[in-house]
mmCIF file with all atom_site columns, C-alpha atoms in Angstrom:
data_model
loop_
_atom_site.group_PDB
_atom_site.id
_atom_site.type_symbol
_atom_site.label_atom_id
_atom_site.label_alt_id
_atom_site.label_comp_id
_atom_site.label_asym_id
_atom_site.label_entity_id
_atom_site.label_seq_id
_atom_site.pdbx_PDB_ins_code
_atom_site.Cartn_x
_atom_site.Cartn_y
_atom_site.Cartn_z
_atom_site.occupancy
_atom_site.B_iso_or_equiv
_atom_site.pdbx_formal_charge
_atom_site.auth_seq_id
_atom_site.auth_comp_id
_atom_site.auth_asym_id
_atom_site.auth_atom_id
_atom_site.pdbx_PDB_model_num
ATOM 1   C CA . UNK T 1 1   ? -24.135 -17.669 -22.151 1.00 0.00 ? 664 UNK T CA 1
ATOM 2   C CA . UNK T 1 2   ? -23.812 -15.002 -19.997 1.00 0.00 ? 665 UNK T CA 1
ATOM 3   C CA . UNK T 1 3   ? -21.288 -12.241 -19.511 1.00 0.00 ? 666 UNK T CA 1
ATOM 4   C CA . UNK T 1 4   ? -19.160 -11.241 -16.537 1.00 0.00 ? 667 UNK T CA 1
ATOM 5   C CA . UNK T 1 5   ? -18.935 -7.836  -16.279 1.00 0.00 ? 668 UNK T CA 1
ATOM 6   C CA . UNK T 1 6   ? -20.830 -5.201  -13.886 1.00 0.00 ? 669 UNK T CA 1
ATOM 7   C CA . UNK T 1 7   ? -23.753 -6.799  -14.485 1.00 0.00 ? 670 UNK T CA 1
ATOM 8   C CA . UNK T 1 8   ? -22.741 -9.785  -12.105 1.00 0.00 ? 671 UNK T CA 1
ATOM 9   C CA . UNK T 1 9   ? -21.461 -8.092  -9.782  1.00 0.00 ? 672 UNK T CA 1
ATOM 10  C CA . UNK T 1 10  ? -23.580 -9.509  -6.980  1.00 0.00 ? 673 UNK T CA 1
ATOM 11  C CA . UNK T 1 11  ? -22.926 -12.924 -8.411  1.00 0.00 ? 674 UNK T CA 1
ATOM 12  C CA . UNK T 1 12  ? -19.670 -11.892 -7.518  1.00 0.00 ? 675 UNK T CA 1
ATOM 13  C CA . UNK T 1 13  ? -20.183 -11.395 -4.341  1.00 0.00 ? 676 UNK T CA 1
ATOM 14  C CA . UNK T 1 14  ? -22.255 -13.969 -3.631  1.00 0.00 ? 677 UNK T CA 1
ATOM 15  C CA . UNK T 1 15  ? -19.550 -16.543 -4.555  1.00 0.00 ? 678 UNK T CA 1
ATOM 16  C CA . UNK T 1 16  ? -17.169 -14.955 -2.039  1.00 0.00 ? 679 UNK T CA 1
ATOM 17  C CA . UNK T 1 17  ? -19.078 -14.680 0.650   1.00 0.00 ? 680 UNK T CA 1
ATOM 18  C CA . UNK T 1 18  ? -17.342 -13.112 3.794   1.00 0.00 ? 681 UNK T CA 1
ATOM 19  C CA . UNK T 1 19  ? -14.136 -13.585 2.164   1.00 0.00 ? 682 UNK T CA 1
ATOM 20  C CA . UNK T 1 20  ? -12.593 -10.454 0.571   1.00 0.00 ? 683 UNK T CA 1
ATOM 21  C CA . UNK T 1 21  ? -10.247 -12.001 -1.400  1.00 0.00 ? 684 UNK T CA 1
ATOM 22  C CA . UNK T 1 22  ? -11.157 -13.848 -4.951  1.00 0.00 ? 685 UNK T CA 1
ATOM 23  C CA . UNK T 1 23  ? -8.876  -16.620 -5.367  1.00 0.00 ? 686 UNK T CA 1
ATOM 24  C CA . UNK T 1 24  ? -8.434  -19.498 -8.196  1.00 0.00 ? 687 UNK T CA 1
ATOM 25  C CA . UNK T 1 25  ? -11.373 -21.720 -6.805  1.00 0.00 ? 688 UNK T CA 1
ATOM 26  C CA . UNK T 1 26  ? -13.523 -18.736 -6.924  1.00 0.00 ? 689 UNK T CA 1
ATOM 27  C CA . UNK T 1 27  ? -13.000 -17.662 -10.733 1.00 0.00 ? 690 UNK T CA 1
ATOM 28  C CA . UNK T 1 28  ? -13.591 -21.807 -11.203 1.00 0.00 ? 691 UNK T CA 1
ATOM 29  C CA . UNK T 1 29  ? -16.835 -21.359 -9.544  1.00 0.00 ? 692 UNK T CA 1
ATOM 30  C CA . UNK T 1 30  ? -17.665 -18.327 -11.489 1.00 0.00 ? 693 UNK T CA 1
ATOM 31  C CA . UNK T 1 31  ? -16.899 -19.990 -15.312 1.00 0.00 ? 694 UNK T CA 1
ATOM 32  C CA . UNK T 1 32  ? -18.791 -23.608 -13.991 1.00 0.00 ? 695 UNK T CA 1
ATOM 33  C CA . UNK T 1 33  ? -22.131 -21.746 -12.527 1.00 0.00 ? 696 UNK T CA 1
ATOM 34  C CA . UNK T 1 34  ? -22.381 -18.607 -14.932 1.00 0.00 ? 697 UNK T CA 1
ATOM 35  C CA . UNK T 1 35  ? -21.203 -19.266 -18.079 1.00 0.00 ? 698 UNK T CA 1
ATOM 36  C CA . UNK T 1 36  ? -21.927 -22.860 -18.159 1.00 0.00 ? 699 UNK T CA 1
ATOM 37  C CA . UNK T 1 37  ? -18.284 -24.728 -18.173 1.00 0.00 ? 700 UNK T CA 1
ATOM 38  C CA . UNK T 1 38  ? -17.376 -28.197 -16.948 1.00 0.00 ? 701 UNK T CA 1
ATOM 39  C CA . UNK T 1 39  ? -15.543 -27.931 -13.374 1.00 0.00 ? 702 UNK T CA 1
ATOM 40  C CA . UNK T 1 40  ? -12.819 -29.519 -15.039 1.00 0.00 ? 703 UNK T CA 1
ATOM 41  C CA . UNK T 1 41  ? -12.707 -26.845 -17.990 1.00 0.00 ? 704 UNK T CA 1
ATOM 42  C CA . UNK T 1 42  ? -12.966 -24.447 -15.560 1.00 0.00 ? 705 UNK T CA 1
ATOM 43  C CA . UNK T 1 43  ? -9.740  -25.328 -13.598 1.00 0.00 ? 706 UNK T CA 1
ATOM 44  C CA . UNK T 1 44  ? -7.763  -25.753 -17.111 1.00 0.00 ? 707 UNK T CA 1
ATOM 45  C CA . UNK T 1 45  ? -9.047  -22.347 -18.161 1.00 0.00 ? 708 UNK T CA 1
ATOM 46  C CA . UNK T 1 46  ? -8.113  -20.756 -14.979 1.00 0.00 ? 709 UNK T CA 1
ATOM 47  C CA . UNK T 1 47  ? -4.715  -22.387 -14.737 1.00 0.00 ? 710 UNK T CA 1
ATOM 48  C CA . UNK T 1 48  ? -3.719  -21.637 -18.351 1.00 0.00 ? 711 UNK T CA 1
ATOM 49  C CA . UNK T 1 49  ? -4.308  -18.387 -18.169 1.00 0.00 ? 712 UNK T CA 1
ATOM 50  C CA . UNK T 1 50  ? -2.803  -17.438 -15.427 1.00 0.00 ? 713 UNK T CA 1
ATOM 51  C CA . UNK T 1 51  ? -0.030  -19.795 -16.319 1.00 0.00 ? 714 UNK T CA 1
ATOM 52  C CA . UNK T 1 52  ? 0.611   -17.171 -19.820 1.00 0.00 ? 715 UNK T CA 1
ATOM 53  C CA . UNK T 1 53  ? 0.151   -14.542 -17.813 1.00 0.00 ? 716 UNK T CA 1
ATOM 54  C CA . UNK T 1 54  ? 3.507   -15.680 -15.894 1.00 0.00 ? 717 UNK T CA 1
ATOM 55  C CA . UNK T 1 55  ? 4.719   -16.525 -19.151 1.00 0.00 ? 718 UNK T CA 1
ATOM 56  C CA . UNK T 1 56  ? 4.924   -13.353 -20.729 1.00 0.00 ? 719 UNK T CA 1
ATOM 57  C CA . UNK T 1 57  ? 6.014   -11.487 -17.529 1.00 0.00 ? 720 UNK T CA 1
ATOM 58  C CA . UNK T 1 58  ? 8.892   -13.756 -16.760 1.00 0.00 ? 721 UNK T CA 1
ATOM 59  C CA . UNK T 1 59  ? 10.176  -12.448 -20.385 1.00 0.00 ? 722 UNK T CA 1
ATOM 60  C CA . UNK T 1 60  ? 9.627   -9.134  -19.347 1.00 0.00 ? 723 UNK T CA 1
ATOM 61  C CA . UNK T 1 61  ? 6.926   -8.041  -21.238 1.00 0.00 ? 724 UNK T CA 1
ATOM 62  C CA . UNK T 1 62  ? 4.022   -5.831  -20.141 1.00 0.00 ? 725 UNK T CA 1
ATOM 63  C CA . UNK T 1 63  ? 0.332   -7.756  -20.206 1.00 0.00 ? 726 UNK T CA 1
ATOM 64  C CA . UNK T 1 64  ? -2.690  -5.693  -20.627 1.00 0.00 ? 727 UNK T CA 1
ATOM 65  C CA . UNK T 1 65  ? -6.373  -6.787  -20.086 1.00 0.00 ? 728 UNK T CA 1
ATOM 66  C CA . UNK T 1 66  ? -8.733  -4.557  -21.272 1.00 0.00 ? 729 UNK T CA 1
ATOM 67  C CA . UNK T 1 67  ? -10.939 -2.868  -18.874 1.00 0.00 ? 730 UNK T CA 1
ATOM 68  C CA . UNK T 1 68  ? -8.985  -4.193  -15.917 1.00 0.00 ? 731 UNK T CA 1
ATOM 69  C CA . UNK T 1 69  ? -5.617  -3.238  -15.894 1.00 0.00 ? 732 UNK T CA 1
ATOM 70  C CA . UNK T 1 70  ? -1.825  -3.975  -16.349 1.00 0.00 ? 733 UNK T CA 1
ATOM 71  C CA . UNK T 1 71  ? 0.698   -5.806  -14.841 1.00 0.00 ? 734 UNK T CA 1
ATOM 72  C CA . UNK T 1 72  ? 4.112   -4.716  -15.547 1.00 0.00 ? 735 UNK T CA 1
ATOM 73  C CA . UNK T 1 73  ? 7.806   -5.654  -14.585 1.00 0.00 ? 736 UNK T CA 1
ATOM 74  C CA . UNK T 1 74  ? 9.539   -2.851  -12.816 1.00 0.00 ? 737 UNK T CA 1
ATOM 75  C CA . UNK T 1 75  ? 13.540  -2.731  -11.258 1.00 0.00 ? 738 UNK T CA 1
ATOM 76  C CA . UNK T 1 76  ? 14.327  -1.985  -7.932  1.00 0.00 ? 739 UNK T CA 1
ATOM 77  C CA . UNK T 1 77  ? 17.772  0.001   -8.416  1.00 0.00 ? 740 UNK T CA 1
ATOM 78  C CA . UNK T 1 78  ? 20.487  -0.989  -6.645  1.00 0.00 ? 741 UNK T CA 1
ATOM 79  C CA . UNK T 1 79  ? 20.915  0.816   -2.887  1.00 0.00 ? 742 UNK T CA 1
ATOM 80  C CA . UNK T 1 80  ? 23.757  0.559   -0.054  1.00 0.00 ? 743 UNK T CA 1
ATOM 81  C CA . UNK T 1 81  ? 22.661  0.271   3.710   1.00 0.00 ? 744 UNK T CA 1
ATOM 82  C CA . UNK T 1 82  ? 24.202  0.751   6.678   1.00 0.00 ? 745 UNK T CA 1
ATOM 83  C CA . UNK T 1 83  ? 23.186  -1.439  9.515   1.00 0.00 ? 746 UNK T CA 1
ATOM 84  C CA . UNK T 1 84  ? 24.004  0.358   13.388  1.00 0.00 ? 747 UNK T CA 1
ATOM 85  C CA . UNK T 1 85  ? 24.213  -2.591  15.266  1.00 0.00 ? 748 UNK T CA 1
ATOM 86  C CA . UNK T 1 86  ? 27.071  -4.036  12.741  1.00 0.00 ? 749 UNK T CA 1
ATOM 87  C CA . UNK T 1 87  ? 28.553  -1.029  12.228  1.00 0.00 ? 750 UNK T CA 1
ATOM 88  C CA . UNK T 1 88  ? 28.895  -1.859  8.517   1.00 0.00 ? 751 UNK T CA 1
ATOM 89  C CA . UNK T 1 89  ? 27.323  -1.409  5.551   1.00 0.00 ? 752 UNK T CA 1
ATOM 90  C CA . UNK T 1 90  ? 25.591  -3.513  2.763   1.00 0.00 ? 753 UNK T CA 1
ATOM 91  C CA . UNK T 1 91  ? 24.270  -3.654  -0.133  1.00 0.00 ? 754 UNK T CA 1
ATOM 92  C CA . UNK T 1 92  ? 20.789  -4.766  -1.826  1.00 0.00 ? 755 UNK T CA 1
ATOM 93  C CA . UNK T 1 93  ? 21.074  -5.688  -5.588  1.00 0.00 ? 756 UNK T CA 1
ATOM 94  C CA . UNK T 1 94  ? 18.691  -5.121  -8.557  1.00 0.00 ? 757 UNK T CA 1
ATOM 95  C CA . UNK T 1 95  ? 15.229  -6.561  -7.947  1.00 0.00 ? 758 UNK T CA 1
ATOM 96  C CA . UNK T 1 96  ? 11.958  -7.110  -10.426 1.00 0.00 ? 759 UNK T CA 1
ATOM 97  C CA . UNK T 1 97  ? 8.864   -6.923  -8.917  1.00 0.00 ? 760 UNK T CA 1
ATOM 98  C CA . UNK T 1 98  ? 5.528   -7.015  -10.606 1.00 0.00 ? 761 UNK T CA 1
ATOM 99  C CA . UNK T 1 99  ? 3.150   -3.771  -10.543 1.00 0.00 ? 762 UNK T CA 1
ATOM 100 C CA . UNK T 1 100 ? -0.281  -4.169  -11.278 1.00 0.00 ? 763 UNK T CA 1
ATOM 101 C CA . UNK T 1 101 ? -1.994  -0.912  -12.743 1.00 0.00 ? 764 UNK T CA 1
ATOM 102 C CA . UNK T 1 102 ? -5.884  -0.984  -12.625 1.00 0.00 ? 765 UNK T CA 1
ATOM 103 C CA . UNK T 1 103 ? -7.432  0.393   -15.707 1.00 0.00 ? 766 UNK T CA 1
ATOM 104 C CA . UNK T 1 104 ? -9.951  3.833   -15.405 1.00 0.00 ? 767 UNK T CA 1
ATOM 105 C CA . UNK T 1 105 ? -12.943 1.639   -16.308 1.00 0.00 ? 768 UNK T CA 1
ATOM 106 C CA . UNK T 1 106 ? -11.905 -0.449  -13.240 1.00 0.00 ? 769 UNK T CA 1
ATOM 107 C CA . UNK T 1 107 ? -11.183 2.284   -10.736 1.00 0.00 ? 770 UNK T CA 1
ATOM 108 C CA . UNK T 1 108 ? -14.740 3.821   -11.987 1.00 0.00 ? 771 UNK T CA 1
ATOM 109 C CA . UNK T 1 109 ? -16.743 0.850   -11.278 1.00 0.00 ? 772 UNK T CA 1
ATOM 110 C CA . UNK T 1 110 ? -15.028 0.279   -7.866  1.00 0.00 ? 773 UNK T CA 1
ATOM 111 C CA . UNK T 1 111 ? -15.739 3.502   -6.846  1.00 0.00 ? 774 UNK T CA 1
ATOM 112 C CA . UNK T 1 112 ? -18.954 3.256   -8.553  1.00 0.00 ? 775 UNK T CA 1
ATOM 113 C CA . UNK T 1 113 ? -19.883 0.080   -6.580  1.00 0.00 ? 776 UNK T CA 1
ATOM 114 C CA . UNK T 1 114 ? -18.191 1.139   -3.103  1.00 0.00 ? 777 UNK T CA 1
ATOM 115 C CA . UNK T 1 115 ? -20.397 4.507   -3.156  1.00 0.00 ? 778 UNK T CA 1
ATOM 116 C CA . UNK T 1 116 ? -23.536 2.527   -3.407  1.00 0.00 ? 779 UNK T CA 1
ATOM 117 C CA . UNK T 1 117 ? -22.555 0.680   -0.225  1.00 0.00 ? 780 UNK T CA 1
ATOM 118 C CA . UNK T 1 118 ? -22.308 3.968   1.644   1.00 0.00 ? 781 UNK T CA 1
#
């Protein structure tokens, strides 16, 4: 089996084509033609995990994956606004939004890789 890492980074690339985006089908494609899993497998995978990662944000909890990052639940405070044309103010309550903080080993090899295109 093989491992995903820098290493396949043109595998990578090659799977998205002239897309810049990597979306579910994409990481489904990755697990079936590198490391060897059913398509099927590979959509259950996918879906589970990012179903747990949901999982544990929606209680609020931080989730860390090594060498990539962190996702984390932050709180919009409260504000008051005052809108000219009405005349009148209102107000915007509390939100959560989820932050995603990209690990040093990530922000390395992106610069790393970006570099080399220049």
């Amino acid at each position: 089996m093989a491992n995903i890492g820098p290493d396949n980074f043109e595998l990578v690339k090659e799977l998205l084509g002239d897309k810049n985006t990597m979306n579910r089908g994409t990481l489904e494609e990755v697990l079936f033609e590198e490391l060897g899993f059913s398509r099927e497998m590979s959509r259950v995978f996918v879906t589970q995990f990012f179903q747990t990662v949901s999982d544990v944000l929606a209680t609020g909890e931080e989730v860390k994956l090594t060498t990539l990052g962190r996702f984390e639940i932050c709180g919009r405070a409260y504000k008051m606004f005052f809108d000219p044309e009405a005349k009148e103010w209102f107000d915007a309550p509390t939100r959560l939004d989820v932050y995603f903080h990209p690990s040093k080993k990530l922000t390395d090899f992106i610069d790393y890789n970006l570099r080399q295109k220049a």
